[in-house]
Coordinates of C-alpha atoms in Angstrom, one line a residue:
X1 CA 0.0 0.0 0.0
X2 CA 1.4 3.5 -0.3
X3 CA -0.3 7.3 0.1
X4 CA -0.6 8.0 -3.3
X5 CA -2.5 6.1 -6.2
X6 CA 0.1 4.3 -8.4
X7 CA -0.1 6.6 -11.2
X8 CA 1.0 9.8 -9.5
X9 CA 4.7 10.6 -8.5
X10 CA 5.1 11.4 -5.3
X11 CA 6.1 15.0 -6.0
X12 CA 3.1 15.7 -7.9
X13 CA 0.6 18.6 -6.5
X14 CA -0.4 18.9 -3.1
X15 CA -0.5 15.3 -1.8
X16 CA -3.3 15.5 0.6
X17 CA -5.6 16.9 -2.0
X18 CA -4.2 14.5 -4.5
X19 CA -5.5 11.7 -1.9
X20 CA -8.8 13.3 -1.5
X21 CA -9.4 13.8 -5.2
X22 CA -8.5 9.8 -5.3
X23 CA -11.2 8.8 -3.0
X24 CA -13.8 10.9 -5.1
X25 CA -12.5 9.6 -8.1
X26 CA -12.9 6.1 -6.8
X27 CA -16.9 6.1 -6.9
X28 CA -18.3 4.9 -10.3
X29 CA -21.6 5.2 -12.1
X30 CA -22.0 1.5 -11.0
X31 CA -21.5 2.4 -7.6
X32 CA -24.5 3.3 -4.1
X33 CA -21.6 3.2 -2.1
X34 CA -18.4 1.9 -1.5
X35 CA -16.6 0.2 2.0
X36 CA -13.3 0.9 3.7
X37 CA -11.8 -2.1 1.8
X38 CA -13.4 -1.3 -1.3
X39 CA -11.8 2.5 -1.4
X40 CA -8.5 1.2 -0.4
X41 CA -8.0 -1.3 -3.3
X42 CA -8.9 0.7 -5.7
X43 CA -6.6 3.7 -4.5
X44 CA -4.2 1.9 -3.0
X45 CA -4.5 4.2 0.0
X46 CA -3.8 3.1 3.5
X47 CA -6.9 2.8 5.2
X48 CA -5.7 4.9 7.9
X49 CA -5.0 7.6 5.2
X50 CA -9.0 6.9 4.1
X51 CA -10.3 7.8 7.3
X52 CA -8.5 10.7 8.0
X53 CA -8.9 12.5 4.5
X54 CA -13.0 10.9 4.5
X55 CA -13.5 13.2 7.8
X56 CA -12.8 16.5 5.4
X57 CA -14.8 15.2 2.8
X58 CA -17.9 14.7 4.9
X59 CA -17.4 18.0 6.7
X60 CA -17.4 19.7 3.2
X61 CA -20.4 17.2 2.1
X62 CA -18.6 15.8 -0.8
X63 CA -18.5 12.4 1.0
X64 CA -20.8 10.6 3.6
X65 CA -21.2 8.1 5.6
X66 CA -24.4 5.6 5.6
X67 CA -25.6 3.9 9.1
X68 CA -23.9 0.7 7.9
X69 CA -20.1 2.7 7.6
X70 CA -20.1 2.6 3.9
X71 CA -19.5 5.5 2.1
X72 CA -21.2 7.3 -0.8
X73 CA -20.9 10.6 -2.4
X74 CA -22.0 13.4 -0.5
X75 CA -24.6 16.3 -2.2
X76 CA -21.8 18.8 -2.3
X77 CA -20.9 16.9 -5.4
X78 CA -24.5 17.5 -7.3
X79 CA -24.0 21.4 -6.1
X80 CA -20.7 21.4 -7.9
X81 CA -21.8 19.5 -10.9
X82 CA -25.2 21.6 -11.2
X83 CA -22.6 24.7 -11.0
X84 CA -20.7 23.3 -13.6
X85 CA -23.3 22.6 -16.1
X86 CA -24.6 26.3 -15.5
X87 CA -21.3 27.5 -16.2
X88 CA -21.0 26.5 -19.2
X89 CA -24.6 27.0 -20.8
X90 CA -24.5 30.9 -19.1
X91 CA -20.8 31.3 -20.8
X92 CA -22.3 30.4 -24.3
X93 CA -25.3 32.6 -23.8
X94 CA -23.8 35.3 -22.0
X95 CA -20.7 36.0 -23.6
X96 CA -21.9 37.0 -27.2
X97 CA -24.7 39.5 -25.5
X98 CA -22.0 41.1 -23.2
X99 CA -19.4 41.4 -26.2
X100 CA -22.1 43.3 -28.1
X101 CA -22.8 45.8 -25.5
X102 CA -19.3 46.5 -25.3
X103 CA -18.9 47.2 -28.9
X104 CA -22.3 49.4 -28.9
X105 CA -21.2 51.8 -25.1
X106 CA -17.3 51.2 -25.7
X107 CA -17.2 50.1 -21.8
X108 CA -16.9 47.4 -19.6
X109 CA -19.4 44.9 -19.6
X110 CA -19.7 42.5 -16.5
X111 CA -22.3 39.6 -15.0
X112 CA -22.7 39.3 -11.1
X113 CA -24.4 36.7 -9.4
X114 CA -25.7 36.7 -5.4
X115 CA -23.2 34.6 -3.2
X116 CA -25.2 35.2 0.3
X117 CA -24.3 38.8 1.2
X118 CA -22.0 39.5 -1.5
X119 CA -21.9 39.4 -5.1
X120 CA -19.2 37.7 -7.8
X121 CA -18.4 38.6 -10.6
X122 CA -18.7 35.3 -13.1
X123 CA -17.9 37.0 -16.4
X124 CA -16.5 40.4 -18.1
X125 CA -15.8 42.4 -21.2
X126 CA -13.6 45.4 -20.8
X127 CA -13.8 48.5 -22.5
X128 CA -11.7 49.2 -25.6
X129 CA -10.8 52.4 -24.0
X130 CA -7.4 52.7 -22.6
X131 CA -8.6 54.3 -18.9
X132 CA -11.5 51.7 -18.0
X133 CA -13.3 50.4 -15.4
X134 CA -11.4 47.1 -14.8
X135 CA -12.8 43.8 -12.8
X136 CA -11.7 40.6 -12.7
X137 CA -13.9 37.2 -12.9
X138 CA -14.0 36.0 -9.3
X139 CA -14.0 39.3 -7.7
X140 CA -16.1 39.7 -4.3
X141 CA -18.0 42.8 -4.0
X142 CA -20.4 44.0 -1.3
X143 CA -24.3 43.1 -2.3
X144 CA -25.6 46.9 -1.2
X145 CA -23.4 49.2 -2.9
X146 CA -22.9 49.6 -6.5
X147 CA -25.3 49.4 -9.3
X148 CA -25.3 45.5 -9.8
X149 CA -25.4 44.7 -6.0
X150 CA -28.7 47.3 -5.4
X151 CA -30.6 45.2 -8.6
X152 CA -29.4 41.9 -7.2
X153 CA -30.4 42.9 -3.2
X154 CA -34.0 44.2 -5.2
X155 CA -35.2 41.1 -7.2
X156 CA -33.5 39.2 -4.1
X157 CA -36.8 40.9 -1.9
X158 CA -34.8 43.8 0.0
X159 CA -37.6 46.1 1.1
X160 CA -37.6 49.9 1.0
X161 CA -35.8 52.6 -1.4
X162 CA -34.1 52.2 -3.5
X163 CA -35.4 48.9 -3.9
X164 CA -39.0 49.4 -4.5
X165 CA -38.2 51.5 -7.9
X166 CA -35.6 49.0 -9.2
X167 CA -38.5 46.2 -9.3
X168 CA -40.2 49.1 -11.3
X169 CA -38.0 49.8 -13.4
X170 CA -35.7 46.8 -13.6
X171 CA -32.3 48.8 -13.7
X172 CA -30.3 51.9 -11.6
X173 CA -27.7 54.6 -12.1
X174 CA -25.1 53.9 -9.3
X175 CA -22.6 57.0 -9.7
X176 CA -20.0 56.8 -7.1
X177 CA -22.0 54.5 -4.5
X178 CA -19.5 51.7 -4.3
X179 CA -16.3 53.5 -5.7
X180 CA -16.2 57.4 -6.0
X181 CA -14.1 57.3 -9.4
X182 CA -16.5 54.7 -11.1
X183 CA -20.3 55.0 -12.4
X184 CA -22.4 52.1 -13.7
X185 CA -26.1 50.7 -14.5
X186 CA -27.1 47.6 -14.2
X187 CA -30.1 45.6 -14.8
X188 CA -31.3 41.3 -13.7
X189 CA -31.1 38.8 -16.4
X190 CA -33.8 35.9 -15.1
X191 CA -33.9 32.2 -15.9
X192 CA -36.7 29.4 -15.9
X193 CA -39.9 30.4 -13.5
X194 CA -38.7 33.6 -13.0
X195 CA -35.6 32.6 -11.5
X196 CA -32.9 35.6 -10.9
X197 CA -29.8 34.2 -12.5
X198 CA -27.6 37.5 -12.1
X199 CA -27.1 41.1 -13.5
X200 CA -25.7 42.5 -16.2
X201 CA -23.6 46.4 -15.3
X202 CA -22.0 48.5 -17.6
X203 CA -19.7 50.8 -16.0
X204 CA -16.4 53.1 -16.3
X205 CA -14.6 55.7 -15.2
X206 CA -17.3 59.1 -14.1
X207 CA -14.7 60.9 -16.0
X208 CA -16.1 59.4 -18.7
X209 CA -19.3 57.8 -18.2
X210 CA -22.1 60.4 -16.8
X211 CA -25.7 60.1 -15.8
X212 CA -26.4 61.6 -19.1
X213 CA -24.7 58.4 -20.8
X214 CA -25.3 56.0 -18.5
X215 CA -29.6 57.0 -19.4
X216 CA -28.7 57.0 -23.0
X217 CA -27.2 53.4 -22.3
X218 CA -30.5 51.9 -19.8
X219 CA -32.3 51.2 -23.6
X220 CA -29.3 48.9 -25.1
X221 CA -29.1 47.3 -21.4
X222 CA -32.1 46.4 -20.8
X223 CA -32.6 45.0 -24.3
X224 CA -29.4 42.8 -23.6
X225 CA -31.4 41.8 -20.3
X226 CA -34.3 40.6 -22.1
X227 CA -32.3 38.8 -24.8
X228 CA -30.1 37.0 -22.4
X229 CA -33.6 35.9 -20.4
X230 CA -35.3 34.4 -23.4
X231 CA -31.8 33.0 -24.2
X232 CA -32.3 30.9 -20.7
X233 CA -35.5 30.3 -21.5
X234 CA -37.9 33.1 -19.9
X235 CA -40.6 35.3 -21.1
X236 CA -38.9 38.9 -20.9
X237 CA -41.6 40.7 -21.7
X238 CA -41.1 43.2 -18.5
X239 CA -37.5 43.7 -19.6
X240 CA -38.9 44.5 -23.2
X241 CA -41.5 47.3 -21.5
X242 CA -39.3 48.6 -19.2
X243 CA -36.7 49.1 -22.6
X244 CA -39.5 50.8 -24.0
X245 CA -40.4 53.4 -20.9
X246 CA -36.7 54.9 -22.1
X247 CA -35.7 57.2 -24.8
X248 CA -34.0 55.9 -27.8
X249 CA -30.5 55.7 -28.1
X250 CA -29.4 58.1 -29.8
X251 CA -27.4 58.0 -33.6
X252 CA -24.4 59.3 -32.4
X253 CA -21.7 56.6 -31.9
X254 CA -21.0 56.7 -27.8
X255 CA -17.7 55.9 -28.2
X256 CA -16.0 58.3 -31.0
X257 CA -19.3 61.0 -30.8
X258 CA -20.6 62.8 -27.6
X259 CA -18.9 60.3 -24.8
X260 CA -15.6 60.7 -26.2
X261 CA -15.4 64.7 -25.7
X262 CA -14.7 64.1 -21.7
X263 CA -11.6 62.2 -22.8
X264 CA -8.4 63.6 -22.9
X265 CA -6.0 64.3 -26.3
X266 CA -3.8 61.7 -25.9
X267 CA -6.8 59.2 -25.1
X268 CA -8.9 60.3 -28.4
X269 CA -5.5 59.4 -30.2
X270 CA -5.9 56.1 -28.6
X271 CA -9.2 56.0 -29.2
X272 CA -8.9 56.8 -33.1
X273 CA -5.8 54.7 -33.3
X274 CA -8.4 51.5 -32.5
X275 CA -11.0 52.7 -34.7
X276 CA -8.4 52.3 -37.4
X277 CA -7.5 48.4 -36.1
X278 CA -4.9 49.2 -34.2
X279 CA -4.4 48.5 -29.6
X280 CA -4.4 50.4 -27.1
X281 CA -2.4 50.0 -23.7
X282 CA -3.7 48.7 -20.8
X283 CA -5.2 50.7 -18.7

């Protein structure tokens, strides 16, 4: 016996987690549960080594143990896979929507979901302009600050102001509520009986990105809203009305007309330069 599975040098990865991942791995298809002996000849773990690493799994539900001391796989493991299988299907679906509202507002485009009393941002396009609004996928914000956390907290039942509009009007202006240099709308993207699946915010710099543009831009939101929640399957008829209750967007291109006049020489050069096809720096 050894404290690895044959096929892994010793060296490789974390070894404790390389163990665990072993016992998981060890459960088949064909499999309601699996004892002691079972898990060890088919790891070729010590069952010493089993024990210890099966008391972390249960605590984290990806393993339990049945009345009889077999073990089976714990409902962590359906959590994770359901995750998984989300994951996917909203990358496909979101992806092309967000890249589109990008192109049309010439800022960052990101998707939050609710993770208790915070939000997480899943996915993200980032401006084409050199100074933009930058988050990463996997970032932790607070749920009650910011654009995207207010629409989340609403559709989530928070009661009182600003709330009770933003179930009205299914998106909000945030300018400087979570970060005093940034601005940003947002507005809920729902799934399958109605079920909130997450928010879409644009946002940038409020150098850049004003009330007056971030109005202009509730129109092309919202529509992106109600295309991503027929996408997944829902009747988005309140996102179309709500799209509707705004004023058109207007001709001017946002990101070379009107928006770009906030924007500093050396940024419109920039700017002009990627119109052409060529890159900006990072910003």
């Amino acid at each position: 016996m050894t404290d690895l599975p044959p096929s892994q040098a010793p060296g490789d990865g974390v070894a404790a987690l390389d163990r665990a991942i072993a016992i998981l791995d060890a459960f088949t298809i064909a499999d309601r549960s699996l004892g002691l002996a079972e898990i060890a000849a088919r790891t070729g773990l010590y069952k010493s080594t089993i024990l210890r690493l099966a008391n972390s799994l249960m605590r984290g539900q990806l393993l339990e143990r049945l009345e009889d001391g077999r073990y089976r796989i714990g409902p962590a493991t359906f959590r994770l896979g359901a995750l998984y299988q989300r994951s996917l299907v909203a990358m496909d679906i979101l992806l092309p929507i967000m890249r589109d509202l990008s192109e049309r507002s010439w800022e960052s485009v990101a998707f939050y979901v609710r993770s208790g009393d915070v939000r997480t941002c899943l996915y993200r396009v980032e401006s084409k302009h050199p100074i933009r609004y930058t988050i990463r996928e996997g970032d932790v914000l607070p749920l009650l600050v910011g654009s995207g956390g207010r629409v989340l907290a609403a559709f989530s039942g928070e009661q009182g102001e600003p709330y009770e509009t933003i179930r009205k009007t299914y998106s909000y202006i945030s300018i400087g509520d979570r970060d005093p240099q940034t601005a940003g709308i947002s507005a809920p993207v729902f799934g399958p009986g109605r079920t909130l699946l997450g928010v879409l915010t644009l946002a940038g710099p409020n150098t850049r990105v004003d009330a007056a543009f971030l109005t202009r831009m509730k129109r092309p939101l919202l529509e992106a809203a109600a295309r991503a929640t027929r996408a997944f399957g829902e009747d988005a008829s309140m996102l179309d009305a709500a799209s509707l209750d705004t004023p058109p967007e207007p001709t001017t291109d946002p990101g070379f007309g009107e928006h770009q006049i906030r924007v500093s020489g050396t940024q419109q050069a920039n700017v002009a330069e990627l119109r052409a096809g060529g890159r900006s720096s990072d910003g």
